[in-house]
Amino acid sequence: MALLPAVRGNGTAVTARTLRIATIAGDGVGPEVVRAAVPAIERAAALDGGTIAWDHLPLGADHYLATGETLPPAAFEHLRDDVDAILVGALGDPRVPGNEHARDILLGLRFRLDLYVNFRPVRLLHPTLTPLRRIGGSTIDFVIFRENTEGSYLARGTSARVGTDEEERIAHEVHTAPKVARILRAAFAWAEAHGKTRVTMADKSNAIPAHQLWRRLFAEIGAAHPGIEREHRYVDAIAMEFVRAPERFQVVVTNNLYGDILSDLGAGLVGGLGVAASANLHPGRAGLFEPVHGSAPTIAGQGIANPMAAVLTGSLLLAELSCPRGAAALERAVVDVLATNVRTPDLGGNATTAAVADAIAGQVG
Ligand code: NAD
Ligand code: IPM
Ligand code: MN
């Protein structure tokens, strides 16, 4: 089943077809993990009769520093019009402290392609990966639906007296009914389609009156799904509960900023950023798929970045492109390799990126 009910692709499991996948490997460990994940993704796609036509776009900090270009119009139009999916490594480089290229490329694509669902699964793929002593077995399995097109991320606001002792920065949070409603609907629809029984919505409506919109729409939209329990949590409380009782969550829906923070916390519950995948989706359109992690500049270039997040991101990508066998095979391959203890240092091992990637590719098909 594709990630969201309105699927892209032809909906048939096994047909010979070409998947046009653009990559933006980006910065730091981004190119390392994308390069590592490609062979496994290719093998997996073949299980559904898919052949991948890759289109590697050299965008990122190097390109920006050399040319001043972040996301040139022709590249944007190409990504918008000509591809089935976009696979991103990571964007962010210490040489660009203002992060303007990442804002244009990553946030720019999310906004301009209107990829309003940021889908971030939190699954325990091997019992040793959780730092929680109490959890035995694979009992952590939930999905975060992060609103991806507004909230605090629009960079609206004002700056005054910059650089003085009286500097003032005002950042507007934007929450509009149609955009809040559609992420809530997506969360409920996904829950229903996947047999889930509860959706939890997190906000801070006790301190931020604007979040009352989320409360109202959650109640209204949830009422149309009588089989699904609606649960509200303040975001501070849910952060605590993620640690205390993560096994009770099924679907968590929240705004852009809280979804960003909670998804790293969720990753921390199941092995860290080296195993956390995400998909930026608008049903019926080409999506953007990226590991949750960033460019990890302190380990870049050492060949030790964990490629599992990128492989699991490939699994989300194939699921969305109606390649269910390939999607399942990639996840199973990661689970199998975790069981053999071939692990990069973030997971306590001493294997290289390439060794883990080879082991995963060897398990596919
Ligand atoms: P980060 O995710 O790059 O790193 C956080 C920690 O996780 C570090 O200890 C890092 O070594 C570790 N880590 C991350 N990915 C790993 C992997 N694949 N294998 C092993 N360890 C891994 O976050 P940060 O340090 O806050 O940010 C670094 C840069 O990345 C910043 O410029 C930030 O803006 C950017 N960033 C980009 C994205 C993206 O492109 N999707 C996401 C998050 C951060
Ligand atoms: C993520 C990242 C981005 C975000 C940054 C790089 C702007 O942290 O994808 O989680 O905050 O969305
Ligand atoms: Mn983040």
XYZ file of C-alpha atoms and ligand atoms in Angstrom:
422
model
C 0.000 0.000 0.000
C 1.348 3.456 -0.800
C 2.003 5.690 2.174
C -1.034 7.841 1.574
C -4.393 6.762 0.177
C -4.234 8.729 -3.093
C -1.355 6.977 -4.755
C 1.039 8.053 -7.406
C 2.093 5.511 -9.984
C -0.146 2.992 -11.676
C -1.069 1.043 -8.572
C 0.009 -2.315 -10.017
C 2.643 -4.231 -8.135
C 4.600 -5.841 -10.931
C 4.951 -4.012 -14.235
C 8.088 -3.130 -16.102
C 8.520 0.580 -15.790
C 11.097 3.241 -15.344
C 11.157 5.259 -12.154
C 12.609 8.697 -12.687
C 14.336 9.575 -9.441
C 16.257 12.797 -8.981
C 18.841 12.951 -6.237
C 20.189 15.940 -4.406
C 22.952 14.302 -2.401
C 23.883 17.670 -0.929
C 26.428 18.256 1.805
C 28.510 16.471 4.418
C 27.474 12.836 4.758
C 24.636 13.359 2.262
C 26.619 12.162 -0.785
C 28.084 9.282 1.208
C 24.742 7.865 2.312
C 23.003 8.417 -1.019
C 25.833 6.724 -2.926
C 25.707 3.851 -0.454
C 21.934 3.419 -0.687
C 21.649 3.459 -4.491
C 22.570 -0.201 -5.238
C 20.136 -1.563 -2.651
C 17.348 0.695 -3.904
C 18.008 -0.412 -7.496
C 17.849 -4.080 -6.578
C 14.709 -3.514 -4.558
C 12.945 -1.643 -7.367
C 13.696 -4.565 -9.683
C 11.572 -6.820 -7.437
C 8.551 -4.826 -8.634
C 9.716 -4.665 -12.221
C 11.114 -1.183 -11.802
C 14.225 0.226 -13.404
C 15.530 3.458 -11.996
C 16.639 6.323 -14.185
C 18.708 8.390 -11.784
C 19.246 12.043 -12.276
C 21.924 13.273 -9.886
C 21.678 17.032 -9.385
C 24.871 18.631 -8.050
C 23.097 21.113 -5.794
C 24.301 21.984 -2.317
C 26.880 24.086 -0.525
C 29.689 23.499 -3.030
C 27.498 24.590 -5.907
C 26.207 27.571 -3.954
C 29.667 28.729 -2.925
C 30.978 28.324 -6.473
C 28.076 29.929 -8.333
C 25.811 31.761 -5.896
C 22.956 29.525 -7.039
C 20.840 27.637 -4.545
C 17.934 26.105 -6.501
C 18.073 27.519 -10.043
C 14.674 27.963 -11.756
C 15.419 25.300 -14.384
C 16.268 22.767 -11.662
C 13.095 23.598 -9.767
C 10.955 23.223 -12.882
C 12.654 19.935 -13.708
C 11.979 18.592 -10.210
C 8.401 19.815 -10.364
C 7.574 18.524 -13.844
C 9.813 15.650 -14.882
C 10.489 13.244 -12.016
C 8.610 10.601 -10.031
C 10.453 11.256 -6.784
C 13.302 13.255 -5.293
C 15.836 11.652 -2.956
C 17.777 14.098 -0.793
C 20.894 13.285 1.235
C 21.361 16.256 3.526
C 21.827 19.991 3.223
C 23.795 22.116 5.642
C 27.420 23.191 5.688
C 29.519 25.108 8.199
C 30.754 27.320 5.338
C 27.180 28.583 4.914
C 26.332 29.631 8.476
C 23.091 31.318 7.414
C 21.915 28.015 5.869
C 20.424 29.938 2.942
C 21.052 27.222 0.353
C 19.308 24.613 2.534
C 16.417 26.986 3.100
C 15.990 27.487 -0.652
C 16.489 23.865 -1.635
C 14.974 21.799 1.152
C 12.373 24.109 2.637
C 11.902 25.696 -0.794
C 10.956 22.364 -2.342
C 8.679 21.451 0.553
C 6.850 24.773 0.254
C 6.842 25.273 -3.486
C 5.843 21.681 -4.273
C 3.317 21.950 -1.446
C 4.529 18.711 0.133
C 2.344 19.173 3.137
C 2.791 15.817 4.841
C 6.128 15.168 6.461
C 5.777 11.472 7.236
C 8.286 10.249 9.815
C 8.029 6.667 11.057
C 9.476 5.733 14.440
C 10.025 1.957 14.478
C 12.263 -0.168 16.612
C 13.985 -2.438 14.101
C 16.155 -4.294 16.591
C 15.656 -4.502 20.353
C 19.214 -3.395 21.122
C 18.677 -0.056 19.406
C 16.574 1.570 22.066
C 18.245 3.282 25.000
C 15.147 2.536 27.073
C 15.921 -0.358 29.391
C 12.281 -1.156 29.990
C 11.428 -1.956 26.364
C 11.767 -5.597 25.395
C 11.048 -6.659 21.805
C 9.969 -4.523 18.879
C 7.266 -2.575 20.590
C 7.916 0.964 19.425
C 6.060 1.588 16.190
C 4.398 4.886 15.454
C 4.340 7.545 12.772
C 4.666 11.291 13.102
C 2.630 13.403 10.698
C 4.424 16.735 10.683
C 2.717 19.714 9.028
C 5.255 20.804 6.444
C 4.173 24.056 4.842
C 3.620 26.681 7.529
C 3.900 27.091 11.311
C 7.153 28.716 12.384
C 8.966 27.853 9.176
C 7.744 30.606 6.860
C 10.332 33.011 8.256
C 7.749 35.739 8.510
C 8.352 38.491 11.019
C 10.434 41.545 11.581
C 13.917 42.459 12.703
C 14.798 45.771 14.293
C 17.956 47.335 15.623
C 19.998 44.342 14.523
C 23.403 44.178 16.116
C 22.522 46.579 18.940
C 21.755 45.900 22.596
C 18.108 46.578 21.732
C 17.880 44.027 18.939
C 14.383 42.692 18.461
C 13.349 39.704 16.374
C 9.722 38.807 15.891
C 8.910 35.452 14.282
C 5.327 34.814 13.258
C 3.822 31.378 13.523
C 1.250 30.817 10.806
C -1.603 28.348 11.190
C -4.377 28.481 8.619
C -7.487 26.316 8.688
C -7.094 24.656 5.255
C -3.507 23.683 5.976
C -4.121 22.472 9.491
C -7.176 20.561 8.286
C -5.339 18.746 5.511
C -2.555 17.391 7.714
C -5.106 16.276 10.290
C -7.136 14.574 7.559
C -4.022 12.869 6.236
C -3.212 11.529 9.693
C -6.714 10.164 10.248
C -6.913 8.721 6.732
C -3.578 6.957 7.169
C -4.610 5.652 10.575
C -7.826 4.274 9.147
C -6.130 2.710 6.133
C -3.556 1.016 8.379
C -5.870 -0.328 11.053
C -4.743 2.074 13.750
C -7.085 2.920 16.579
C -5.762 6.189 17.965
C -4.436 9.524 16.686
C -2.633 11.836 19.092
C -2.373 15.562 18.354
C 0.286 17.657 20.062
C 0.220 21.432 20.430
C 0.825 24.164 22.978
C -2.641 25.693 23.020
C -2.383 26.408 26.747
C 0.278 29.041 26.024
C -0.101 29.865 22.342
C -3.706 30.854 21.558
C -3.167 30.319 17.829
C -2.971 26.601 18.508
C -6.622 26.571 19.483
C -7.245 26.204 15.753
C -5.581 22.793 15.966
C -7.813 21.825 18.891
C -10.997 22.803 17.060
C -10.146 21.132 13.773
C -8.818 18.025 15.473
C -12.194 17.590 17.179
C -14.162 18.332 14.004
C -12.145 16.160 11.636
C -11.726 13.417 14.188
C -15.508 13.253 14.614
C -15.712 12.003 11.024
C -13.592 9.001 12.083
C -15.620 7.495 14.909
C -13.553 4.298 14.920
C -10.418 6.199 15.882
C -9.787 7.535 19.350
C -8.731 11.183 19.480
C -6.123 12.019 22.034
C -4.698 15.458 22.775
C -1.371 16.163 24.412
C 0.541 19.345 25.118
C 3.873 19.082 23.404
C 5.904 19.241 26.603
C 3.915 16.384 28.075
C 4.136 14.251 24.949
C 7.914 14.655 24.898
C 8.010 13.152 28.387
C 5.579 10.410 27.411
C 7.634 9.483 24.332
C 10.361 8.474 26.749
C 8.143 6.952 29.426
C 5.707 4.981 27.262
C 6.555 5.170 23.539
C 4.861 1.845 22.828
C 1.403 3.370 23.315
C 1.653 5.811 20.379
C 0.315 4.923 16.942
C -0.080 8.146 14.955
C 1.095 11.546 16.181
C 0.123 14.688 14.283
C 1.560 18.104 15.015
C 2.810 21.382 13.610
C 5.986 21.929 11.654
C 8.346 22.885 14.476
C 7.086 20.396 17.036
C 7.182 17.689 14.385
C 10.801 18.531 13.675
C 11.753 18.261 17.323
C 9.618 15.248 18.173
C 10.921 13.330 15.175
C 14.509 13.586 16.407
C 13.307 12.542 19.859
C 11.462 9.656 18.245
C 14.617 8.699 16.335
C 16.497 8.706 19.615
C 14.099 6.096 20.986
C 14.870 3.615 18.213
C 18.573 3.962 17.433
C 19.156 7.587 16.538
C 19.373 9.606 13.377
C 21.325 6.935 11.540
C 18.133 4.876 11.194
C 15.394 7.538 10.841
C 13.659 7.956 7.480
C 11.168 10.501 6.202
C 8.954 11.346 3.255
C 7.589 14.744 2.216
C 4.342 14.092 0.410
C 1.401 15.608 -1.382
C -0.885 12.790 -2.468
C -0.817 12.405 -6.227
C 2.386 14.364 -6.716
C 6.070 13.451 -6.768
C 7.397 13.413 -3.218
C 10.699 14.341 -1.650
C 12.359 11.629 0.432
C 15.161 12.275 2.913
C 16.744 10.776 5.981
C 15.745 12.734 9.080
C 19.398 13.374 9.813
C 21.462 16.291 8.595
C 24.886 16.572 7.015
C 26.709 15.458 10.200
C 29.763 17.601 9.405
C 31.886 16.181 12.211
C 31.858 12.673 10.713
C 31.669 13.629 7.019
C 34.373 12.234 4.764
C 35.334 9.440 7.163
C 33.230 6.709 5.575
C 31.447 5.936 8.844
C 28.013 7.526 8.361
C 25.184 5.074 8.818
C 23.478 4.486 5.439
C 20.457 2.780 7.008
C 18.387 5.959 7.252
C 18.952 6.551 3.542
C 18.044 2.930 2.704
C 14.892 3.112 4.830
C 14.084 6.378 3.089
C 14.426 4.455 -0.163
C 11.865 2.025 1.233
C 9.394 4.869 1.788
C 10.117 6.088 -1.724
C 9.436 2.714 -3.314
C 6.265 2.276 -1.265
C 5.009 5.575 -2.578
C 5.854 4.607 -6.162
C 3.778 1.437 -5.870
C 6.764 -0.881 -5.451
C 5.612 -2.748 -2.338
C 7.950 -5.726 -2.710
C 10.982 -3.505 -3.022
C 9.862 -1.341 -0.123
C 9.422 -4.368 2.119
C 12.701 -5.913 0.950
C 14.691 -2.815 1.885
C 13.260 -2.671 5.370
C 13.749 -6.395 5.855
C 17.340 -6.128 4.646
C 18.079 -3.440 7.228
C 16.480 -5.562 9.952
C 18.535 -8.584 8.855
C 21.791 -6.649 8.818
C 21.065 -5.168 12.237
C 20.696 -8.732 13.498
C 24.150 -9.655 12.155
C 25.762 -6.810 14.069
C 27.293 -5.197 10.989
C 26.884 -1.691 12.320
C 28.426 1.737 11.977
C 29.859 3.464 15.081
C 26.645 5.391 15.867
C 25.105 1.982 16.623
C 28.101 0.786 18.579
C 29.799 -1.099 15.730
C 32.951 -0.514 13.738
C 31.740 -1.190 10.203
C 32.092 1.382 7.452
C 29.292 2.979 5.456
C 30.279 0.834 2.488
C 30.368 -2.402 4.485
C 26.885 -1.813 5.890
C 25.565 -0.788 2.479
C 27.066 -3.896 0.831
C 25.556 -6.118 3.506
C 22.145 -4.526 2.973
C 22.315 -4.786 -0.819
C 23.347 -8.428 -0.424
C 20.155 -9.139 1.516
C 17.832 -7.597 -1.094
C 16.312 -9.918 -3.636
P 22.837 16.059 12.154
O 21.668 15.178 11.924
O 23.677 16.344 10.974
O 23.751 15.402 13.299
C 23.281 15.166 14.627
C 24.067 14.007 15.242
O 23.716 12.783 14.594
C 25.578 14.142 15.075
O 26.185 13.566 16.198
C 25.861 13.295 13.840
O 27.183 12.801 13.791
C 24.843 12.175 14.007
N 24.433 11.625 12.711
C 23.611 12.214 11.816
N 23.451 11.436 10.746
C 24.178 10.331 10.959
C 24.422 9.153 10.194
N 23.866 8.940 9.006
N 25.250 8.226 10.740
C 25.807 8.395 11.932
N 25.615 9.486 12.698
C 24.816 10.451 12.206
O 22.300 17.398 12.831
P 23.044 18.775 13.161
O 24.448 18.494 13.603
O 22.135 19.506 14.033
O 23.091 19.534 11.775
C 24.186 19.512 10.864
C 23.766 20.231 9.588
O 22.757 19.490 8.910
C 23.163 21.625 9.846
O 23.591 22.452 8.798
C 21.674 21.384 9.774
O 20.953 22.533 9.416
C 21.620 20.336 8.687
N 20.416 19.479 8.684
C 19.936 19.119 7.464
C 18.874 18.236 7.385
C 18.395 17.830 6.025
O 18.984 18.174 5.029
N 17.325 17.060 5.919
C 18.323 17.702 8.547
C 18.834 18.092 9.787
C 19.908 18.973 9.848
C 14.670 18.328 9.118
C 15.692 19.417 9.291
C 15.227 20.718 8.638
C 13.924 21.133 9.302
C 16.272 21.857 8.699
C 17.555 21.464 8.002
C 15.765 23.144 8.137
O 15.987 19.593 10.648
O 14.354 17.995 7.971
O 14.198 17.783 10.124
O 13.939 21.772 10.358
O 12.877 20.791 8.764
Mn 15.057 18.137 11.935
